[in-house]
Short mmCIF file of C-alpha atoms in Angstrom, two decimals:
data_model
loop_
_atom_site.label_atom_id
_atom_site.label_comp_id
_atom_site.label_asym_id
_atom_site.label_seq_id
_atom_site.Cartn_x
_atom_site.Cartn_y
_atom_site.Cartn_z
CA MET A 65 26.94 57.72 -106.72
CA ALA A 66 29.10 58.81 -109.12
CA LEU A 67 30.26 61.78 -107.43
CA ILE A 68 31.41 60.00 -103.89
CA ARG A 69 33.51 57.82 -106.65
CA LEU A 70 34.54 60.83 -108.09
CA GLU A 71 35.36 62.34 -104.52
CA ALA A 72 37.09 59.15 -103.44
CA PRO A 73 40.23 58.78 -105.63
CA LYS A 74 40.83 63.23 -105.15
CA GLN A 75 41.06 62.23 -101.58
CA TYR A 76 43.27 59.09 -101.64
CA TYR A 77 45.49 61.86 -104.29
CA ALA A 78 45.57 63.69 -101.49
CA THR A 79 46.46 62.34 -98.58
CA SER A 80 49.01 60.22 -100.01
CA SER A 81 50.23 64.38 -100.54
CA LEU A 82 50.51 65.22 -97.60
CA VAL A 83 51.96 61.74 -95.76
CA ILE A 84 54.53 61.99 -98.82
CA GLY A 85 55.38 66.15 -98.04
CA TYR A 86 55.58 64.60 -94.52
CA ALA A 87 57.57 62.45 -94.81
CA LEU A 88 60.42 63.46 -97.14
CA CYS A 89 60.26 66.05 -94.81
CA SER A 90 61.67 64.18 -91.34
CA SER A 91 63.62 62.49 -92.58
CA LEU A 92 65.52 64.75 -94.08
CA LEU A 93 65.78 66.96 -91.77
CA ALA A 94 68.29 66.51 -89.62
CA VAL A 95 69.99 65.34 -92.45
CA ILE A 96 69.98 69.19 -93.30
CA ASN A 97 70.69 71.34 -90.33
CA LYS A 98 73.68 68.81 -90.32
CA PHE A 99 74.91 70.28 -93.38
CA ALA A 100 73.46 74.06 -93.05
CA ILE A 101 75.22 74.13 -89.34
CA THR A 102 78.76 72.12 -91.30
CA LYS A 103 78.46 75.27 -94.19
CA PHE A 104 77.54 78.10 -91.32
CA ASN A 105 78.95 77.97 -88.23
CA TYR A 106 76.55 79.40 -86.58
CA PRO A 107 74.48 77.96 -84.43
CA GLY A 108 72.83 81.13 -83.09
CA LEU A 109 71.57 82.91 -86.28
CA LEU A 110 71.24 79.71 -88.11
CA THR A 111 68.31 78.89 -85.32
CA ALA A 112 67.51 82.60 -85.23
CA LEU A 113 66.62 82.97 -89.03
CA GLN A 114 64.68 79.51 -88.00
CA TYR A 115 62.54 81.01 -85.69
CA LEU A 116 62.00 84.19 -87.95
CA THR A 117 60.98 81.92 -91.28
CA SER A 118 57.98 80.02 -88.98
CA ALA A 119 57.24 82.52 -87.45
CA ALA A 120 56.51 85.01 -89.97
CA GLY A 121 55.28 82.14 -92.33
CA VAL A 122 52.38 81.62 -90.03
CA TRP A 123 52.26 84.97 -90.29
CA ILE A 124 51.99 85.69 -93.36
CA LEU A 125 49.85 82.48 -94.69
CA GLY A 126 47.69 83.33 -91.21
CA LYS A 127 46.87 87.01 -93.22
CA PHE A 128 45.69 85.17 -96.08
CA GLY A 129 43.13 82.58 -94.63
CA PHE A 130 45.12 79.53 -95.38
CA LEU A 131 45.52 78.54 -91.31
CA HIS A 132 44.07 80.78 -87.66
CA HIS A 133 45.98 80.94 -85.54
CA ASP A 134 45.40 82.37 -81.76
CA PRO A 135 46.05 86.70 -81.83
CA PHE A 136 49.79 87.33 -80.54
CA ASN A 137 49.02 89.14 -76.99
CA LEU A 138 51.30 90.85 -74.27
CA ASP A 139 49.67 88.78 -71.40
CA THR A 140 49.60 85.99 -73.27
CA ALA A 141 53.53 85.62 -74.14
CA LYS A 142 54.31 86.37 -70.80
CA LYS A 143 52.72 83.30 -69.18
CA PHE A 144 54.48 81.33 -72.26
CA LEU A 145 57.55 82.96 -72.30
CA PRO A 146 59.77 80.14 -69.92
CA ALA A 147 58.74 77.35 -72.57
CA ALA A 148 59.63 79.57 -74.51
CA LEU A 149 62.63 79.88 -73.31
CA VAL A 150 62.90 76.18 -72.34
CA PHE A 151 61.69 75.71 -76.02
CA TYR A 152 64.97 78.29 -77.31
CA LEU A 153 66.93 75.65 -74.80
CA ALA A 154 66.51 72.93 -76.72
CA ILE A 155 67.26 74.09 -79.98
CA PHE A 156 70.20 75.70 -79.19
CA THR A 157 71.53 72.58 -77.67
CA ASN A 158 70.36 70.03 -80.52
CA THR A 159 72.07 72.37 -82.94
CA ASN A 160 75.70 72.27 -81.39
CA LEU A 161 74.84 68.72 -81.29
CA LEU A 162 74.78 68.52 -84.82
CA ARG A 163 77.17 71.00 -85.31
CA HIS A 164 79.74 68.42 -83.14
CA ALA A 165 78.51 64.84 -83.15
CA ASN A 166 77.04 62.77 -86.23
CA VAL A 167 73.64 62.24 -87.58
CA ASP A 168 73.42 58.99 -86.06
CA THR A 169 74.74 60.29 -82.10
CA PHE A 170 71.69 63.02 -82.93
CA ILE A 171 68.82 59.91 -83.75
CA VAL A 172 70.23 58.04 -80.58
CA PHE A 173 69.35 60.39 -77.96
CA ARG A 174 66.45 62.05 -79.57
CA SER A 175 65.04 58.14 -79.21
CA LEU A 176 66.24 57.67 -75.70
CA THR A 177 63.70 60.51 -75.37
CA PRO A 178 60.47 58.76 -74.09
CA LEU A 179 63.05 57.09 -71.48
CA LEU A 180 63.16 60.68 -68.91
CA VAL A 181 59.78 62.29 -69.50
CA ALA A 182 58.89 58.35 -68.06
CA VAL A 183 61.45 58.86 -64.94
CA ALA A 184 59.91 62.57 -64.95
CA ASP A 185 56.59 62.09 -64.77
CA THR A 186 56.91 59.13 -62.65
CA ALA A 187 59.03 61.64 -60.28
CA PHE A 188 58.01 64.72 -60.19
CA ARG A 189 54.14 64.61 -61.55
CA LYS A 190 53.00 61.23 -59.43
CA GLN A 191 52.38 58.98 -62.61
CA PRO A 192 51.99 55.32 -61.79
CA CYS A 193 55.08 53.29 -62.69
CA PRO A 194 55.00 52.63 -67.08
CA SER A 195 53.25 49.08 -67.47
CA LYS A 196 55.38 45.68 -67.44
CA LEU A 197 55.40 45.71 -71.55
CA THR A 198 56.42 50.23 -71.40
CA PHE A 199 59.58 49.43 -69.64
CA LEU A 200 60.00 47.07 -72.03
CA SER A 201 60.75 48.88 -74.62
CA LEU A 202 62.13 51.74 -72.68
CA VAL A 203 64.57 48.77 -71.60
CA ILE A 204 65.18 48.37 -74.94
CA ILE A 205 66.05 51.13 -76.06
CA LEU A 206 68.80 52.30 -73.55
CA GLY A 207 70.96 48.90 -74.35
CA GLY A 208 70.59 49.93 -78.08
CA ALA A 209 71.76 53.46 -76.90
CA VAL A 210 74.25 51.89 -74.40
CA GLY A 211 75.22 49.78 -77.12
CA TYR A 212 75.94 52.69 -79.97
CA VAL A 213 77.98 54.75 -76.66
CA ALA A 214 80.54 52.36 -76.42
CA THR A 215 81.68 51.62 -80.02
CA ASP A 216 81.31 55.02 -81.43
CA ASN A 217 84.24 55.58 -83.10
CA GLY A 218 83.58 59.24 -83.06
CA PHE A 219 83.34 60.21 -79.83
CA THR A 220 84.11 63.47 -77.92
CA LEU A 221 83.42 65.16 -74.96
CA THR A 222 82.25 68.36 -76.31
CA ALA A 223 79.91 65.97 -78.47
CA TYR A 224 78.66 63.73 -75.63
CA SER A 225 77.83 66.92 -73.52
CA TRP A 226 76.21 68.70 -76.02
CA ALA A 227 74.04 65.61 -76.50
CA PHE A 228 73.58 65.18 -72.74
CA ALA A 229 72.43 68.84 -72.53
CA TYR A 230 70.65 67.91 -74.79
CA LEU A 231 68.71 65.13 -73.62
CA VAL A 232 67.37 67.45 -70.66
CA THR A 233 66.66 69.94 -72.27
CA ILE A 234 64.39 68.25 -74.99
CA THR A 235 63.22 65.47 -72.18
CA THR A 236 62.11 69.34 -70.12
CA GLU A 237 60.56 70.95 -72.52
CA MET A 238 58.19 67.53 -73.50
CA VAL A 239 56.80 67.25 -69.84
CA TYR A 240 57.19 72.16 -69.43
CA ILE A 241 55.85 72.29 -72.58
CA LYS A 242 53.21 69.89 -72.44
CA HIS A 243 51.78 71.25 -69.32
CA ILE A 244 52.26 74.84 -70.46
CA VAL A 245 50.12 74.29 -73.61
CA THR A 246 46.69 72.82 -71.99
CA ASN A 247 46.74 75.74 -69.17
CA LEU A 248 47.41 78.26 -72.10
CA GLY A 249 45.11 76.62 -74.31
CA LEU A 250 46.43 77.91 -77.87
CA ASN A 251 45.81 76.44 -80.14
CA THR A 252 48.48 74.31 -82.90
CA TRP A 253 49.09 77.46 -85.12
CA GLY A 254 49.17 79.43 -82.41
CA PHE A 255 51.91 77.68 -80.55
CA VAL A 256 53.48 77.70 -83.75
CA LEU A 257 53.78 81.43 -83.04
CA TYR A 258 54.52 81.66 -79.89
CA ASN A 259 57.10 79.35 -79.60
CA ASN A 260 59.04 81.11 -82.90
CA LEU A 261 58.06 84.14 -82.41
CA LEU A 262 59.56 84.64 -78.29
CA SER A 263 62.58 82.16 -79.26
CA LEU A 264 63.24 84.85 -81.69
CA MET A 265 63.37 87.51 -79.39
CA VAL A 266 65.33 85.22 -76.26
CA ALA A 267 67.51 84.94 -79.38
CA PRO A 268 70.05 87.88 -79.19
CA VAL A 269 70.43 87.00 -75.32
CA PHE A 270 72.04 83.53 -76.21
CA TRP A 271 74.34 85.20 -78.68
CA VAL A 272 75.36 88.33 -76.23
CA LEU A 273 75.63 84.97 -73.47
CA THR A 274 77.64 82.87 -76.04
CA GLY A 275 79.97 85.85 -77.45
CA GLU A 276 78.98 84.46 -81.10
CA TYR A 277 78.09 87.79 -81.63
CA ALA A 278 81.93 88.44 -81.53
CA ASP A 279 82.32 85.77 -84.75
CA VAL A 280 79.64 87.26 -87.05
CA PHE A 281 81.10 90.35 -86.28
CA ALA A 282 84.39 89.64 -87.25
CA ALA A 283 83.41 87.50 -90.23
CA LEU A 284 81.38 90.52 -91.68
CA GLY A 285 84.47 92.86 -91.10
CA SER A 286 87.46 90.32 -92.53
CA SER A 287 87.40 89.29 -95.73
CA SER A 288 85.96 86.16 -95.08
CA GLY A 289 82.73 87.49 -94.56
CA ALA A 290 81.33 86.77 -97.99
CA ASP A 291 81.42 83.43 -96.45
CA LEU A 292 78.16 83.88 -94.44
CA LEU A 293 77.22 84.63 -98.32
CA GLU A 294 78.25 81.72 -100.04
CA PRO A 295 75.83 80.46 -102.42
CA VAL A 296 76.36 76.58 -100.91
CA ALA A 297 76.19 77.74 -97.40
CA PHE A 298 73.06 80.48 -98.33
CA SER A 299 71.07 77.46 -100.01
CA ALA A 300 71.33 75.30 -97.07
CA VAL A 301 70.19 77.27 -94.81
CA SER A 302 67.59 78.48 -96.83
CA LEU A 303 66.82 74.75 -97.30
CA SER A 304 66.17 74.38 -92.85
CA CYS A 305 64.70 77.30 -92.51
CA VAL A 306 62.04 76.59 -95.38
CA PHE A 307 61.90 72.44 -94.10
CA GLY A 308 61.40 73.91 -90.38
CA LEU A 309 58.31 74.90 -91.58
CA LEU A 310 57.26 73.04 -94.18
CA ILE A 311 57.11 70.12 -91.73
CA SER A 312 55.07 71.61 -89.42
CA PHE A 313 52.84 71.69 -92.15
CA PHE A 314 52.63 68.89 -92.97
CA GLY A 315 53.44 67.12 -89.86
CA PHE A 316 50.06 68.59 -88.94
CA ALA A 317 47.40 67.93 -92.11
CA ALA A 318 48.77 64.59 -92.20
CA ARG A 319 47.47 63.53 -88.55
CA LYS A 320 44.03 65.48 -89.12
CA ALA A 321 44.09 62.99 -92.48
CA ILE A 322 45.48 60.04 -91.58
CA SER A 323 44.99 57.83 -88.51
CA ALA A 324 46.89 57.55 -85.16
CA THR A 325 48.02 54.57 -86.00
CA ALA A 326 49.62 55.39 -89.23
CA PHE A 327 50.43 58.48 -88.24
CA THR A 328 52.71 56.54 -86.06
CA VAL A 329 54.58 54.21 -89.12
CA THR A 330 55.13 57.46 -90.81
CA GLY A 331 57.09 58.69 -88.01
CA VAL A 332 58.67 55.28 -87.89
CA VAL A 333 59.76 55.02 -91.07
CA ASN A 334 61.27 58.04 -91.34
CA LYS A 335 63.25 57.23 -88.76
CA PHE A 336 64.57 54.35 -91.48
CA LEU A 337 64.72 56.38 -94.24
CA THR A 338 66.88 59.35 -91.89
CA VAL A 339 69.39 56.38 -90.84
CA ALA A 340 69.60 55.18 -94.93
CA ILE A 341 70.09 58.62 -96.04
CA ASN A 342 72.65 59.44 -93.80
CA VAL A 343 74.70 56.24 -94.46
CA LEU A 344 74.85 57.27 -98.27
CA ILE A 345 75.84 61.17 -97.89
CA TRP A 346 77.46 61.72 -95.17
CA ASP A 347 81.32 59.47 -95.13
CA LYS A 348 81.15 60.33 -90.68
CA HIS A 349 78.22 57.73 -89.46
CA ALA A 350 78.33 54.90 -87.13
CA THR A 351 80.35 51.27 -87.78
CA PRO A 352 78.08 48.68 -88.61
CA PHE A 353 77.63 47.69 -85.06
CA GLY A 354 76.70 50.84 -83.98
CA LEU A 355 73.84 51.07 -86.41
CA VAL A 356 72.55 48.34 -85.25
CA CYS A 357 72.57 49.46 -81.92
CA LEU A 358 71.07 52.49 -83.45
CA LEU A 359 68.42 50.04 -84.99
CA LEU A 360 67.57 48.70 -81.69
CA THR A 361 66.59 51.56 -80.03
CA ILE A 362 64.12 53.09 -83.46
CA VAL A 363 62.40 49.04 -82.67
CA GLY A 364 62.18 49.80 -79.01
CA GLY A 365 61.34 52.98 -79.88
CA VAL A 366 57.83 51.07 -82.10
CA PHE A 367 57.58 48.82 -78.97
CA TYR A 368 57.52 51.70 -76.31
CA GLN A 369 54.25 52.89 -79.34
CA GLN A 370 52.55 50.20 -79.34
CA SER A 371 52.26 49.59 -75.56
CA VAL A 372 50.42 53.79 -75.25
CA THR A 373 48.26 53.68 -77.69
CA GLY A 374 46.68 50.35 -76.46
CA GLY A 375 48.17 48.44 -80.05
CA VAL A 376 48.55 45.58 -77.89
CA GLY A 377 45.36 45.83 -75.87
CA ALA A 378 43.34 47.74 -73.68
CA ALA A 379 43.98 48.66 -69.94
CA PRO A 380 41.81 46.54 -68.42
CA ASN A 381 42.01 48.52 -64.48
CA GLN A 382 41.63 52.45 -63.63
CA ARG A 383 45.49 51.92 -62.90
CA GLU A 384 46.19 51.43 -66.02
CA SER A 385 43.95 53.31 -67.84
CA LYS A 386 45.89 56.15 -65.80
CA GLN A 387 48.99 55.13 -67.11
CA THR A 388 48.10 54.97 -70.49
CA ASP A 389 46.58 58.02 -70.33
CA SER A 390 50.00 59.51 -69.28
CA THR A 391 52.45 57.35 -71.45
CA ASN A 392 50.34 58.22 -74.27
CA ASP A 393 50.68 62.26 -72.89
CA ILE A 394 54.51 61.44 -73.91
CA LYS A 395 54.32 60.22 -77.06
CA THR A 396 51.97 63.09 -77.55
CA GLY A 397 54.15 65.82 -76.75
CA MET A 398 56.56 63.81 -79.36
CA ASP A 399 54.51 64.08 -82.22
CA GLU A 400 54.41 67.41 -81.62
CA GLU A 401 57.84 68.78 -80.88
CA GLU A 402 58.70 66.80 -84.53
CA GLY A 403 55.92 68.88 -86.07
CA ILE A 404 55.31 72.62 -83.69
CA SER A 405 59.32 72.47 -83.41
CA GLY A 406 60.47 70.51 -86.92
CA LYS A 407 64.00 71.78 -86.04
CA LEU A 408 64.40 69.41 -83.82
CA SER A 409 64.89 67.40 -85.64
CA GLY A 410 62.51 65.49 -87.95
CA VAL A 411 62.87 62.36 -86.83
#
């Protein structure tokens, strides 16, 4: 009995540490990525460094026995390559969105994802239409997003082009990667390893297609080449890479340590923390009305998560049960993307 009493506080502190670590990583990651791309204006190289850090981190931790991942083999890699390509595009468009827009704009478009995934599931996967409460939550999200865009004084065609490209690629990534992971049977850290290592291999192709390689070599060959290793830029890039790996660790560990409801609540709190931190440290953020619309999209997300996790009552029949399974897939995909592809958002 005494031993149980001694173990309980240890378990409590361990769980609390995991939740706090996840909350800090999740709420700070989008802001850190924005800072990194501001100081290091090479999105392709930045994302490649993030892939390298995450892949190497998983491999090294696996060697020391801190985690277990599926072994890398060529046959699985060939099957996973299309998913890694979609993942790379999602990361690439996300980084360019943060490059041209503020964090508030990123959060709004990130919050629109459930709407598009629900539409894609109904249209292409022949899933039942969302329940009334789920539909209402999606309408609230859409209304908040429309209000934000209508009052965004930082609107530029370039920024919103990247925003729409990000929205399309992240929606595709969620639906497609969920399918790939289910079929291949990879464990969590195996997915992290394959995703980041294959994306790292794809990166040079995009450096050539976008012409970024020429910008990097030009910078290295000019007097401004030292800017690539400037202390502030180096620190920002390092933080971005480390936090991308940390959110994977804390996200998975926290999900195992606490209930699904508690994890969802933590994710919602993280969004509010990101907004608050962004308002405090950046001078370029949304107008007061834009922030209200932004918070409205987050509230819509709360209702959405409640509607798909059974927080408002169990499904009364088989059709609604299938719909709940479908929308839970969407939510699971969003949660996994937050941890596995933490570099995408952190929110």
